[in-house]
Short mmCIF file of C-alpha atoms in Angstrom, two decimals:
data_model
loop_
_atom_site.label_atom_id
_atom_site.label_comp_id
_atom_site.label_asym_id
_atom_site.label_seq_id
_atom_site.Cartn_x
_atom_site.Cartn_y
_atom_site.Cartn_z
CA UNK A 1 -0.98 42.90 -4.83
CA UNK A 2 -0.26 39.10 -5.14
CA UNK A 3 -3.58 38.33 -3.62
CA UNK A 4 -5.11 40.66 -6.28
CA UNK A 5 -3.23 39.05 -9.10
CA UNK A 6 -4.37 35.47 -8.04
CA UNK A 7 -7.95 36.71 -7.74
CA UNK A 8 -7.91 38.01 -11.27
CA UNK A 9 -6.40 34.79 -12.44
CA UNK A 10 -9.26 33.00 -10.82
CA UNK A 11 -12.05 35.05 -12.33
CA UNK A 12 -10.43 34.87 -15.88
CA UNK A 13 -9.92 31.01 -15.44
CA UNK A 14 -13.69 30.68 -14.31
CA UNK A 15 -14.82 33.09 -17.10
CA UNK A 16 -13.05 30.95 -19.67
CA UNK A 17 -14.48 27.71 -18.14
CA UNK A 18 -17.88 29.02 -18.45
CA UNK A 19 -17.27 30.17 -21.93
CA UNK A 20 -16.24 26.67 -23.01
CA UNK A 21 -19.05 25.01 -21.32
CA UNK A 22 -21.98 27.25 -22.65
CA UNK A 23 -22.25 27.72 -26.62
CA UNK A 24 -23.64 31.21 -27.44
CA UNK A 25 -25.94 30.48 -30.78
CA UNK A 26 -26.72 32.88 -33.45
CA UNK A 27 -28.75 32.99 -36.74
CA UNK A 28 -25.67 31.75 -38.86
CA UNK A 29 -24.73 28.79 -36.65
CA UNK A 30 -28.01 27.74 -34.80
CA UNK A 31 -29.23 25.08 -37.17
CA UNK A 32 -25.89 23.70 -38.34
CA UNK A 33 -24.79 23.21 -34.62
CA UNK A 34 -28.09 21.55 -33.55
CA UNK A 35 -27.88 19.25 -36.77
CA UNK A 36 -24.30 18.01 -35.92
CA UNK A 37 -24.58 17.68 -32.43
CA UNK A 38 -27.09 14.98 -31.03
CA UNK A 39 -28.04 16.34 -27.56
CA UNK A 40 -28.04 19.97 -27.07
CA UNK A 41 -29.87 21.85 -24.17
CA UNK A 42 -30.76 25.34 -25.15
CA UNK A 43 -31.83 28.34 -23.10
CA UNK A 44 -33.83 31.10 -24.78
CA UNK A 45 -33.71 34.32 -22.71
CA UNK A 46 -33.59 37.96 -22.80
CA UNK A 47 -30.96 39.80 -20.71
CA UNK A 48 -33.27 42.66 -19.73
CA UNK A 49 -35.77 40.11 -18.06
CA UNK A 50 -34.64 39.64 -14.28
CA UNK A 51 -35.74 35.99 -14.32
CA UNK A 52 -33.24 35.28 -16.82
CA UNK A 53 -30.30 36.50 -14.72
CA UNK A 54 -31.67 34.60 -11.64
CA UNK A 55 -31.54 31.26 -13.33
CA UNK A 56 -28.03 31.69 -15.19
CA UNK A 57 -26.18 30.30 -12.13
CA UNK A 58 -28.51 27.21 -11.96
CA UNK A 59 -28.07 26.87 -15.84
CA UNK A 60 -24.35 27.17 -15.56
CA UNK A 61 -24.07 24.91 -12.62
CA UNK A 62 -25.66 22.05 -14.40
CA UNK A 63 -23.82 22.58 -17.53
CA UNK A 64 -20.52 22.23 -15.27
CA UNK A 65 -21.85 19.15 -13.55
CA UNK A 66 -22.55 17.50 -16.83
CA UNK A 67 -19.55 18.51 -18.76
CA UNK A 68 -18.23 15.02 -18.97
CA UNK A 69 -21.44 13.93 -20.73
CA UNK A 70 -22.33 14.06 -24.19
CA UNK A 71 -24.68 16.85 -23.54
CA UNK A 72 -23.73 20.38 -24.95
CA UNK A 73 -25.30 23.36 -23.21
CA UNK A 74 -26.28 26.40 -25.42
CA UNK A 75 -27.94 29.69 -25.10
CA UNK A 76 -29.77 32.24 -27.35
CA UNK A 77 -30.15 35.89 -26.73
CA UNK A 78 -33.71 36.56 -28.15
CA UNK A 79 -33.04 40.41 -28.12
CA UNK A 80 -30.39 39.73 -30.63
CA UNK A 81 -31.57 36.81 -32.38
CA UNK A 82 -35.33 37.46 -32.85
CA UNK A 83 -35.70 35.22 -36.02
CA UNK A 84 -34.52 32.10 -34.05
CA UNK A 85 -36.74 32.60 -31.11
CA UNK A 86 -39.76 33.29 -33.45
CA UNK A 87 -39.06 30.18 -35.47
CA UNK A 88 -38.75 27.94 -32.23
CA UNK A 89 -42.05 29.21 -30.86
CA UNK A 90 -40.45 31.21 -27.76
CA UNK A 91 -43.50 32.89 -26.10
CA UNK A 92 -41.97 33.19 -22.53
CA UNK A 93 -38.53 33.91 -20.76
CA UNK A 94 -36.64 31.77 -19.86
CA UNK A 95 -37.46 28.81 -22.22
CA UNK A 96 -35.54 25.79 -22.10
CA UNK A 97 -35.48 22.96 -25.06
CA UNK A 98 -33.48 19.68 -25.47
CA UNK A 99 -32.72 19.04 -29.13
CA UNK A 100 -32.08 15.38 -29.19
CA UNK A 101 -31.56 13.86 -32.67
CA UNK A 102 -34.13 15.59 -34.44
CA UNK A 103 -36.72 15.78 -31.49
CA UNK A 104 -37.48 18.89 -29.49
CA UNK A 105 -38.41 18.31 -26.03
CA UNK A 106 -39.51 21.12 -23.72
CA UNK A 107 -38.43 21.55 -20.16
CA UNK A 108 -41.56 22.22 -18.09
CA UNK A 109 -40.53 21.48 -14.58
CA UNK A 110 -42.00 24.13 -11.92
CA UNK A 111 -38.67 25.25 -10.70
CA UNK A 112 -35.55 26.04 -12.84
CA UNK A 113 -32.98 24.37 -10.64
CA UNK A 114 -29.75 22.69 -11.64
CA UNK A 115 -31.00 19.40 -10.22
CA UNK A 116 -34.21 19.67 -12.26
CA UNK A 117 -32.22 20.37 -15.31
CA UNK A 118 -30.06 17.36 -14.74
CA UNK A 119 -32.98 15.17 -13.99
CA UNK A 120 -34.76 16.27 -17.16
CA UNK A 121 -31.78 15.86 -19.45
CA UNK A 122 -30.80 12.48 -18.11
CA UNK A 123 -34.44 11.03 -18.27
CA UNK A 124 -34.33 11.83 -22.15
CA UNK A 125 -30.52 11.19 -23.09
CA UNK A 126 -30.23 7.75 -21.15
CA UNK A 127 -30.05 4.60 -23.25
CA UNK A 128 -33.60 3.67 -24.76
CA UNK A 129 -33.00 -0.09 -23.93
CA UNK A 130 -31.28 -1.41 -20.74
CA UNK A 131 -30.26 -5.02 -19.85
CA UNK A 132 -31.59 -5.88 -16.13
CA UNK A 133 -30.77 -8.72 -13.65
CA UNK A 134 -33.26 -9.51 -10.80
CA UNK A 135 -31.88 -6.72 -8.56
CA UNK A 136 -31.87 -3.69 -11.12
CA UNK A 137 -35.33 -5.10 -12.38
CA UNK A 138 -36.87 -4.58 -8.99
CA UNK A 139 -35.28 -0.96 -8.82
CA UNK A 140 -36.53 0.06 -12.18
CA UNK A 141 -40.18 -1.06 -11.44
CA UNK A 142 -40.10 1.16 -8.29
CA UNK A 143 -38.74 4.25 -10.17
CA UNK A 144 -41.01 4.01 -13.34
CA UNK A 145 -44.78 4.00 -13.86
CA UNK A 146 -44.64 2.10 -17.13
CA UNK A 147 -42.16 -0.68 -17.75
CA UNK A 148 -41.77 -2.75 -21.02
CA UNK A 149 -39.88 -5.93 -19.98
CA UNK A 150 -38.79 -8.23 -22.68
CA UNK A 151 -37.36 -11.62 -22.37
CA UNK A 152 -35.55 -12.50 -25.30
CA UNK A 153 -33.17 -15.58 -26.26
CA UNK A 154 -30.33 -13.38 -27.51
CA UNK A 155 -29.12 -9.94 -28.17
CA UNK A 156 -28.09 -11.31 -31.69
CA UNK A 157 -31.76 -12.04 -32.54
CA UNK A 158 -34.19 -10.23 -34.71
CA UNK A 159 -36.52 -9.66 -31.74
CA UNK A 160 -33.81 -7.57 -29.99
CA UNK A 161 -33.38 -5.54 -33.11
CA UNK A 162 -37.15 -4.98 -33.28
CA UNK A 163 -37.13 -4.24 -29.54
CA UNK A 164 -34.48 -1.59 -29.77
CA UNK A 165 -36.16 0.11 -32.72
CA UNK A 166 -39.44 0.36 -30.81
CA UNK A 167 -37.65 1.54 -27.65
CA UNK A 168 -36.02 4.26 -29.77
CA UNK A 169 -39.47 5.65 -30.85
CA UNK A 170 -41.23 5.31 -27.59
CA UNK A 171 -38.55 5.98 -24.90
CA UNK A 172 -40.16 9.09 -23.82
CA UNK A 173 -43.24 7.35 -22.79
CA UNK A 174 -41.97 4.03 -21.32
CA UNK A 175 -39.07 2.50 -19.76
CA UNK A 176 -37.65 -0.37 -22.01
CA UNK A 177 -35.60 -3.23 -20.42
CA UNK A 178 -34.74 -6.67 -21.31
CA UNK A 179 -33.34 -10.03 -20.08
CA UNK A 180 -31.94 -13.17 -21.78
CA UNK A 181 -32.17 -14.93 -18.19
CA UNK A 182 -34.61 -17.98 -18.47
CA UNK A 183 -34.77 -18.25 -14.54
CA UNK A 184 -35.77 -14.41 -14.28
CA UNK A 185 -38.54 -15.10 -16.77
CA UNK A 186 -39.90 -17.82 -14.90
CA UNK A 187 -39.84 -15.91 -11.64
CA UNK A 188 -42.06 -13.19 -13.44
CA UNK A 189 -44.36 -16.06 -14.72
CA UNK A 190 -43.54 -15.85 -18.43
CA UNK A 191 -41.04 -17.64 -20.74
CA UNK A 192 -38.32 -16.40 -23.05
CA UNK A 193 -39.99 -14.45 -26.20
CA UNK A 194 -42.56 -13.10 -23.79
CA UNK A 195 -42.94 -9.43 -23.00
CA UNK A 196 -44.59 -7.83 -19.99
CA UNK A 197 -46.25 -4.33 -19.74
CA UNK A 198 -45.62 -3.53 -16.14
CA UNK A 199 -47.86 -0.81 -14.68
CA UNK A 200 -46.72 0.59 -11.37
CA UNK A 201 -50.31 1.36 -10.17
CA UNK A 202 -52.06 -1.47 -12.27
CA UNK A 203 -55.07 -3.16 -10.38
CA UNK A 204 -55.44 -5.63 -13.11
CA UNK A 205 -53.04 -8.42 -14.06
CA UNK A 206 -50.27 -7.18 -15.95
CA UNK A 207 -50.62 -7.72 -19.86
CA UNK A 208 -48.23 -10.16 -21.53
CA UNK A 209 -47.42 -10.38 -25.25
CA UNK A 210 -46.70 -14.10 -25.93
CA UNK A 211 -45.66 -13.89 -29.64
CA UNK A 212 -42.08 -13.20 -30.77
CA UNK A 213 -41.50 -9.52 -31.12
CA UNK A 214 -41.62 -7.75 -34.42
CA UNK A 215 -41.83 -4.03 -34.74
CA UNK A 216 -45.45 -3.94 -35.67
CA UNK A 217 -46.50 -6.55 -33.11
CA UNK A 218 -44.81 -4.93 -30.12
CA UNK A 219 -46.16 -1.47 -31.16
CA UNK A 220 -49.67 -2.60 -31.31
CA UNK A 221 -49.19 -4.67 -28.05
CA UNK A 222 -48.03 -1.57 -26.19
CA UNK A 223 -50.62 0.80 -27.64
CA UNK A 224 -53.39 -1.90 -26.66
CA UNK A 225 -51.94 -2.78 -23.26
CA UNK A 226 -51.72 0.98 -22.16
CA UNK A 227 -55.67 1.14 -22.41
CA UNK A 228 -57.82 0.40 -19.35
CA UNK A 229 -60.03 -2.63 -18.97
CA UNK A 230 -63.18 -0.60 -20.07
CA UNK A 231 -62.91 3.02 -20.75
CA UNK A 232 -65.42 5.95 -21.27
CA UNK A 233 -65.86 6.91 -24.65
CA UNK A 234 -64.39 10.58 -25.41
CA UNK A 235 -63.25 12.51 -28.25
CA UNK A 236 -59.60 12.37 -26.96
CA UNK A 237 -59.53 8.54 -26.95
CA UNK A 238 -61.79 7.46 -29.82
CA UNK A 239 -59.28 7.57 -32.67
CA UNK A 240 -56.76 5.54 -30.56
CA UNK A 241 -59.21 2.81 -30.39
CA UNK A 242 -59.92 2.88 -34.02
CA UNK A 243 -56.17 3.07 -35.15
CA UNK A 244 -55.63 -0.32 -33.40
CA UNK A 245 -57.71 -2.25 -35.91
CA UNK A 246 -59.00 -4.51 -32.96
CA UNK A 247 -62.62 -5.18 -32.49
CA UNK A 248 -64.35 -2.58 -30.35
CA UNK A 249 -67.15 -3.47 -28.03
CA UNK A 250 -69.67 -0.53 -27.08
CA UNK A 251 -72.09 -0.37 -24.44
CA UNK A 252 -74.40 2.52 -24.79
CA UNK A 253 -76.20 3.64 -21.60
CA UNK A 254 -77.76 6.73 -20.14
CA UNK A 255 -78.19 5.23 -16.64
CA UNK A 256 -75.38 4.93 -14.08
CA UNK A 257 -77.61 1.90 -12.90
CA UNK A 258 -76.82 0.14 -16.07
CA UNK A 259 -73.10 0.73 -15.44
CA UNK A 260 -73.27 -0.72 -11.94
CA UNK A 261 -75.02 -3.96 -13.19
CA UNK A 262 -74.67 -4.86 -16.67
CA UNK A 263 -71.40 -3.04 -17.04
CA UNK A 264 -69.80 -4.90 -14.15
CA UNK A 265 -70.67 -8.10 -15.95
CA UNK A 266 -69.34 -6.77 -19.15
CA UNK A 267 -66.05 -6.00 -17.45
CA UNK A 268 -65.59 -9.63 -16.21
CA UNK A 269 -66.13 -10.71 -19.78
CA UNK A 270 -63.52 -8.16 -20.98
CA UNK A 271 -60.88 -9.71 -18.96
CA UNK A 272 -60.98 -12.81 -20.91
CA UNK A 273 -60.75 -10.96 -24.31
CA UNK A 274 -57.88 -8.58 -23.19
CA UNK A 275 -55.66 -7.68 -26.15
CA UNK A 276 -58.18 -9.19 -28.40
CA UNK A 277 -61.40 -7.04 -28.14
CA UNK A 278 -61.35 -3.45 -26.65
CA UNK A 279 -64.48 -2.55 -24.44
CA UNK A 280 -65.86 1.13 -23.99
CA UNK A 281 -68.88 2.87 -22.37
CA UNK A 282 -70.89 5.35 -24.42
CA UNK A 283 -72.67 8.14 -22.49
CA UNK A 284 -75.80 8.54 -24.65
CA UNK A 285 -76.81 11.86 -22.91
CA UNK A 286 -73.40 13.29 -24.02
CA UNK A 287 -72.79 11.72 -27.32
CA UNK A 288 -76.52 11.39 -28.28
CA UNK A 289 -76.16 13.08 -31.76
CA UNK A 290 -72.93 11.05 -32.58
CA UNK A 291 -74.87 7.89 -31.94
CA UNK A 292 -76.64 8.15 -35.17
CA UNK A 293 -73.52 7.54 -37.05
CA UNK A 294 -73.44 4.03 -35.65
CA UNK A 295 -76.80 3.25 -37.51
CA UNK A 296 -78.37 1.78 -34.45
CA UNK A 297 -81.90 2.38 -32.97
CA UNK A 298 -81.95 4.84 -30.15
CA UNK A 299 -83.12 2.67 -27.58
CA UNK A 300 -81.05 2.19 -24.38
CA UNK A 301 -79.04 0.18 -23.05
CA UNK A 302 -77.62 -1.20 -26.33
CA UNK A 303 -74.48 -3.09 -27.38
CA UNK A 304 -72.67 -3.00 -30.63
CA UNK A 305 -69.36 -4.44 -31.90
CA UNK A 306 -67.38 -2.66 -34.66
CA UNK A 307 -64.59 -3.79 -36.63
CA UNK A 308 -62.42 -0.87 -37.23
CA UNK A 309 -60.43 -2.53 -40.11
CA UNK A 310 -63.52 -3.44 -42.30
CA UNK A 311 -65.88 -0.64 -40.78
CA UNK A 312 -68.52 -3.17 -40.38
CA UNK A 313 -70.77 -3.23 -37.18
CA UNK A 314 -72.55 -6.02 -35.48
CA UNK A 315 -75.68 -5.40 -33.40
CA UNK A 316 -76.86 -7.03 -30.20
CA UNK A 317 -80.44 -8.20 -30.16
CA UNK A 318 -81.61 -6.66 -26.84
CA UNK A 319 -84.73 -8.73 -26.67
CA UNK A 320 -82.77 -11.32 -25.27
CA UNK A 321 -81.77 -9.13 -22.21
CA UNK A 322 -78.53 -8.17 -20.89
CA UNK A 323 -77.59 -11.12 -18.80
CA UNK A 324 -74.13 -12.08 -18.64
CA UNK A 325 -74.53 -15.34 -20.62
CA UNK A 326 -76.30 -13.74 -23.48
CA UNK A 327 -73.61 -11.20 -23.84
CA UNK A 328 -70.88 -13.90 -23.70
CA UNK A 329 -72.81 -15.71 -26.39
CA UNK A 330 -72.95 -12.81 -28.60
CA UNK A 331 -69.21 -12.21 -28.37
CA UNK A 332 -68.56 -15.81 -28.97
CA UNK A 333 -70.78 -15.82 -32.03
CA UNK A 334 -68.91 -12.53 -33.29
CA UNK A 335 -65.60 -14.35 -33.21
CA UNK A 336 -67.21 -17.56 -34.69
CA UNK A 337 -68.66 -15.61 -37.57
CA UNK A 338 -72.30 -16.27 -36.85
CA UNK A 339 -73.42 -12.58 -36.55
CA UNK A 340 -74.84 -10.73 -39.35
CA UNK A 341 -72.85 -7.44 -40.12
CA UNK A 342 -74.09 -4.08 -41.55
CA UNK A 343 -72.83 -0.82 -42.37
CA UNK A 344 -74.27 2.57 -41.49
CA UNK A 345 -75.62 3.51 -44.74
CA UNK A 346 -78.43 5.74 -46.27
CA UNK A 347 -81.25 4.72 -48.67
CA UNK A 348 -80.61 5.96 -52.28
CA UNK A 349 -83.31 7.16 -54.67
CA UNK A 350 -83.06 5.96 -58.08
CA UNK A 351 -81.01 8.25 -60.35
CA UNK A 352 -82.68 10.37 -62.84
CA UNK A 353 -82.15 9.76 -66.75
CA UNK A 354 -79.21 11.25 -68.14
CA UNK A 355 -77.66 12.05 -64.72
CA UNK A 356 -74.12 10.69 -65.00
CA UNK A 357 -73.26 11.96 -61.43
CA UNK A 358 -73.50 8.88 -59.39
CA UNK A 359 -74.53 9.08 -55.69
CA UNK A 360 -73.06 6.14 -53.62
CA UNK A 361 -73.78 4.70 -50.12
CA UNK A 362 -71.82 2.42 -48.17
CA UNK A 363 -72.99 -0.58 -49.99
CA UNK A 364 -72.37 0.57 -53.36
CA UNK A 365 -69.07 2.10 -52.84
CA UNK A 366 -66.95 -0.59 -53.71
CA UNK A 367 -68.76 -1.33 -56.84
CA UNK A 368 -68.50 2.10 -58.01
CA UNK A 369 -65.30 3.67 -56.69
CA UNK A 370 -63.12 0.50 -56.69
CA UNK A 371 -64.10 -0.60 -60.36
CA UNK A 372 -60.67 -1.48 -61.60
CA UNK A 373 -61.54 -0.60 -65.18
CA UNK A 374 -62.54 3.07 -64.35
CA UNK A 375 -60.76 6.29 -63.20
CA UNK A 376 -63.18 7.39 -60.63
CA UNK A 377 -63.28 10.74 -59.25
CA UNK A 378 -65.19 10.93 -55.79
CA UNK A 379 -66.30 13.79 -53.80
CA UNK A 380 -66.54 13.12 -49.98
CA UNK A 381 -69.67 15.19 -49.10
CA UNK A 382 -71.44 16.71 -46.27
CA UNK A 383 -74.77 18.41 -46.44
CA UNK A 384 -73.69 21.45 -44.14
CA UNK A 385 -70.49 21.92 -46.37
CA UNK A 386 -71.19 24.96 -48.85
CA UNK A 387 -68.28 24.13 -51.19
CA UNK A 388 -69.68 20.76 -51.45
CA UNK A 389 -73.30 21.80 -52.25
CA UNK A 390 -71.65 24.38 -54.82
CA UNK A 391 -69.52 21.62 -56.30
CA UNK A 392 -72.22 19.13 -57.17
CA UNK A 393 -73.74 20.94 -60.14
CA UNK A 394 -70.22 21.38 -61.57
CA UNK A 395 -69.40 17.77 -61.18
CA UNK A 396 -72.78 16.95 -62.73
CA UNK A 397 -71.71 18.78 -65.74
CA UNK A 398 -68.27 17.16 -65.82
CA UNK A 399 -69.74 13.78 -65.56
CA UNK A 400 -72.14 14.51 -68.65
CA UNK A 401 -68.97 15.84 -70.73
CA UNK A 402 -66.42 13.13 -69.71
CA UNK A 403 -65.86 10.47 -72.24
CA UNK A 404 -65.55 7.45 -72.75
CA UNK A 405 -68.28 6.55 -70.17
CA UNK A 406 -67.04 3.07 -69.77
CA UNK A 407 -63.51 4.41 -68.73
CA UNK A 408 -64.43 7.43 -66.24
CA UNK A 409 -66.99 7.90 -63.47
CA UNK A 410 -67.72 11.11 -61.41
CA UNK A 411 -69.23 10.12 -58.06
CA UNK A 412 -69.97 11.40 -54.59
CA UNK A 413 -70.90 10.02 -51.14
CA UNK A 414 -72.22 11.69 -47.98
CA UNK A 415 -69.58 10.58 -45.46
CA UNK A 416 -71.82 11.75 -42.65
CA UNK A 417 -74.41 9.27 -43.41
CA UNK A 418 -72.27 6.42 -44.66
CA UNK A 419 -69.44 4.32 -43.54
CA UNK A 420 -66.59 4.16 -45.84
CA UNK A 421 -65.74 0.57 -46.13
CA UNK A 422 -62.51 -0.73 -45.03
CA UNK A 423 -61.60 -1.99 -48.43
CA UNK A 424 -61.26 1.58 -49.68
CA UNK A 425 -57.52 2.52 -49.84
CA UNK A 426 -58.72 5.99 -48.69
CA UNK A 427 -61.14 6.24 -45.87
CA UNK A 428 -59.77 9.15 -43.39
CA UNK A 429 -61.80 12.00 -44.07
CA UNK A 430 -60.26 15.08 -42.12
CA UNK A 431 -62.73 17.57 -43.47
CA UNK A 432 -65.12 18.70 -46.25
CA UNK A 433 -64.99 18.72 -49.02
CA UNK A 434 -62.40 15.83 -49.68
CA UNK A 435 -62.09 14.75 -53.23
CA UNK A 436 -59.94 11.76 -54.47
CA UNK A 437 -59.30 10.02 -57.68
CA UNK A 438 -59.35 6.25 -57.58
CA UNK A 439 -57.26 5.39 -60.64
CA UNK A 440 -57.97 2.50 -63.02
CA UNK A 441 -55.76 -0.55 -62.39
CA UNK A 442 -54.17 1.32 -59.38
CA UNK A 443 -56.96 1.57 -56.66
CA UNK A 444 -54.31 1.26 -54.01
CA UNK A 445 -52.63 4.39 -55.23
CA UNK A 446 -55.55 7.22 -54.87
CA UNK A 447 -54.43 10.90 -55.78
CA UNK A 448 -56.01 13.59 -53.25
CA UNK A 449 -57.30 16.75 -54.88
CA UNK A 450 -54.76 19.28 -53.53
CA UNK A 451 -56.19 22.75 -53.60
CA UNK A 452 -59.14 24.59 -52.47
CA UNK A 453 -60.05 25.80 -55.90
CA UNK A 454 -63.46 24.41 -56.71
CA UNK A 455 -63.75 25.33 -60.30
CA UNK A 456 -64.69 23.32 -63.41
CA UNK A 457 -61.49 23.93 -65.29
CA UNK A 458 -59.55 22.76 -62.21
CA UNK A 459 -61.32 19.67 -61.71
CA UNK A 460 -61.06 18.73 -65.33
CA UNK A 461 -57.28 19.79 -65.45
CA UNK A 462 -56.75 17.34 -62.32
CA UNK A 463 -58.81 14.51 -63.53
CA UNK A 464 -56.99 14.79 -66.97
CA UNK A 465 -53.59 14.81 -65.56
CA UNK A 466 -53.98 11.91 -63.18
CA UNK A 467 -56.25 9.65 -64.89
CA UNK A 468 -54.64 6.56 -66.40
CA UNK A 469 -57.23 6.00 -68.93
CA UNK A 470 -57.45 8.52 -71.91
CA UNK A 471 -60.19 11.00 -70.77
CA UNK A 472 -61.64 13.72 -72.86
CA UNK A 473 -64.39 16.34 -71.91
CA UNK A 474 -66.90 17.11 -74.74
CA UNK A 475 -70.03 19.50 -74.30
CA UNK A 476 -73.20 18.15 -76.05
CA UNK A 477 -74.08 20.06 -79.30
CA UNK A 478 -77.20 21.80 -78.02
CA UNK A 479 -75.04 23.02 -75.07
CA UNK A 480 -72.37 24.15 -77.32
CA UNK A 481 -74.90 26.28 -79.32
CA UNK A 482 -76.32 27.72 -76.08
CA UNK A 483 -72.73 28.59 -74.77
CA UNK A 484 -71.18 30.18 -77.93
CA UNK A 485 -72.34 33.52 -77.09
CA UNK A 486 -71.62 33.15 -73.27
CA UNK A 487 -68.37 31.20 -73.18
CA UNK A 488 -66.09 34.20 -73.29
CA UNK A 489 -68.21 35.87 -70.62
CA UNK A 490 -68.14 32.83 -68.26
CA UNK A 491 -64.53 32.37 -68.73
CA UNK A 492 -63.95 35.99 -67.77
CA UNK A 493 -66.35 35.55 -64.78
CA UNK A 494 -64.31 32.23 -63.69
CA UNK A 495 -60.98 34.29 -63.95
CA UNK A 496 -62.60 36.99 -61.78
CA UNK A 497 -63.54 34.61 -59.21
CA UNK A 498 -60.10 32.96 -59.14
CA UNK A 499 -58.68 36.65 -58.63
CA UNK A 500 -61.17 37.39 -55.87
CA UNK A 501 -60.20 34.08 -54.09
CA UNK A 502 -56.67 35.11 -54.37
CA UNK A 503 -57.31 38.44 -52.64
CA UNK A 504 -59.25 36.74 -49.90
CA UNK A 505 -56.43 34.41 -49.30
CA UNK A 506 -53.91 37.35 -49.14
CA UNK A 507 -56.27 39.17 -46.61
CA UNK A 508 -56.68 35.82 -44.61
CA UNK A 509 -52.81 35.62 -44.49
CA UNK A 510 -52.44 39.46 -43.34
CA UNK A 511 -55.09 38.61 -40.59
CA UNK A 512 -53.23 35.66 -39.70
CA UNK A 513 -49.77 37.57 -39.30
CA UNK A 514 -51.54 40.07 -37.15
CA UNK A 515 -52.91 37.68 -34.93
CA UNK A 516 -49.57 36.15 -34.42
CA UNK A 517 -48.20 39.54 -33.67
#
């Protein structure tokens, strides 16, 4: 009897301990609880699913072993709290997530064991920046694939503050460590105020940042140093290169033989310009159609340098051949400003009389769109885009009616045939059509046309609302006479079109919801 009582007490105590260790979350307290606790490891499950029961003991074991840490374990029963699970994208059972100071990190280890839970949690909740000595540094190098090692003069410096802020942002990708030991810096062949990007499996020399650390300088250094010496162009990596705003050297070829010969010489040159210029191979068989956007002749092999910031391009004269010394001279001349630049740009035909809609190319864009005296409404256009083509006659009408002509311009540019110059405060086109108002005297504050309603009245309302000049829209007398009998009919047609579009959007939303279900 006494033994039974002791057993009951043990079970009661164990249950109580587990109840304290793991927090059950519901619709009322989920978000307040997550927001008020910096590190919460959440299990989403359904009791009827056998695997949820199988992992529960491992989940509880990890919670017990980490109970003295600042990690809170919580769970959600998705049969009772369906809204929470839908909003958090739970598409399988069990699902585990670490909610860390606003970030959501999904547990994706193959086995749901207590050790894996602990390893995952510790890797993402350990300090973002660690001070090291010679012994701990060697251990960290062995345990981590990518280490950012900064040697700074003092923890009280601005460099330390910048290092800490960057480490907070990139902690999930890199291990950040620092030292103020000048002797340790020399052992690593650098000085104080130098930063090393240490790669575990690096076949090249580790990259070194020799400038004092600021947030931007360190971030750019990391994003550049993580790239290989010379990579193959792909849709996955292209924007990474452009975003760095560092000159980009392209080697276009269709033959492996060119890579093995000319390419190897270019790689040797690339080592000299590491962190100053990025180098990539372009497979012209794979990206032949896209090569047209570079504005060069389709004759391979070919070499081109692009400045991602200005969008200017610099072409190599292949009549010199592709010997190493000529390629080296081309790069030297580029940095010395001796190479003539060009934009990828179409040729424009003369504008017809009384046509106030201006077609721009890469070379006329700045003159037209960035005219500081005018509000300029620009359509970024593509020939294959149906709404673009349908908008042109509407914009042509608006351009004719807009007054005064010396204060307002309506223009368009085919963004598939022309580079958008780097001086443009808006040059990232995510889709077509894209329309932007470049305002008078505030060219650095462009306003993006916000909707998919491509009606004349919507364009006029937008331009009238955001233009800094006083703009009016008046029809010519002959147009007014022609439209007197048709105006009401046109307005009703436009309203009908708007209603039709609204109904289409409703149907689309219904279909989206069906797809989600």
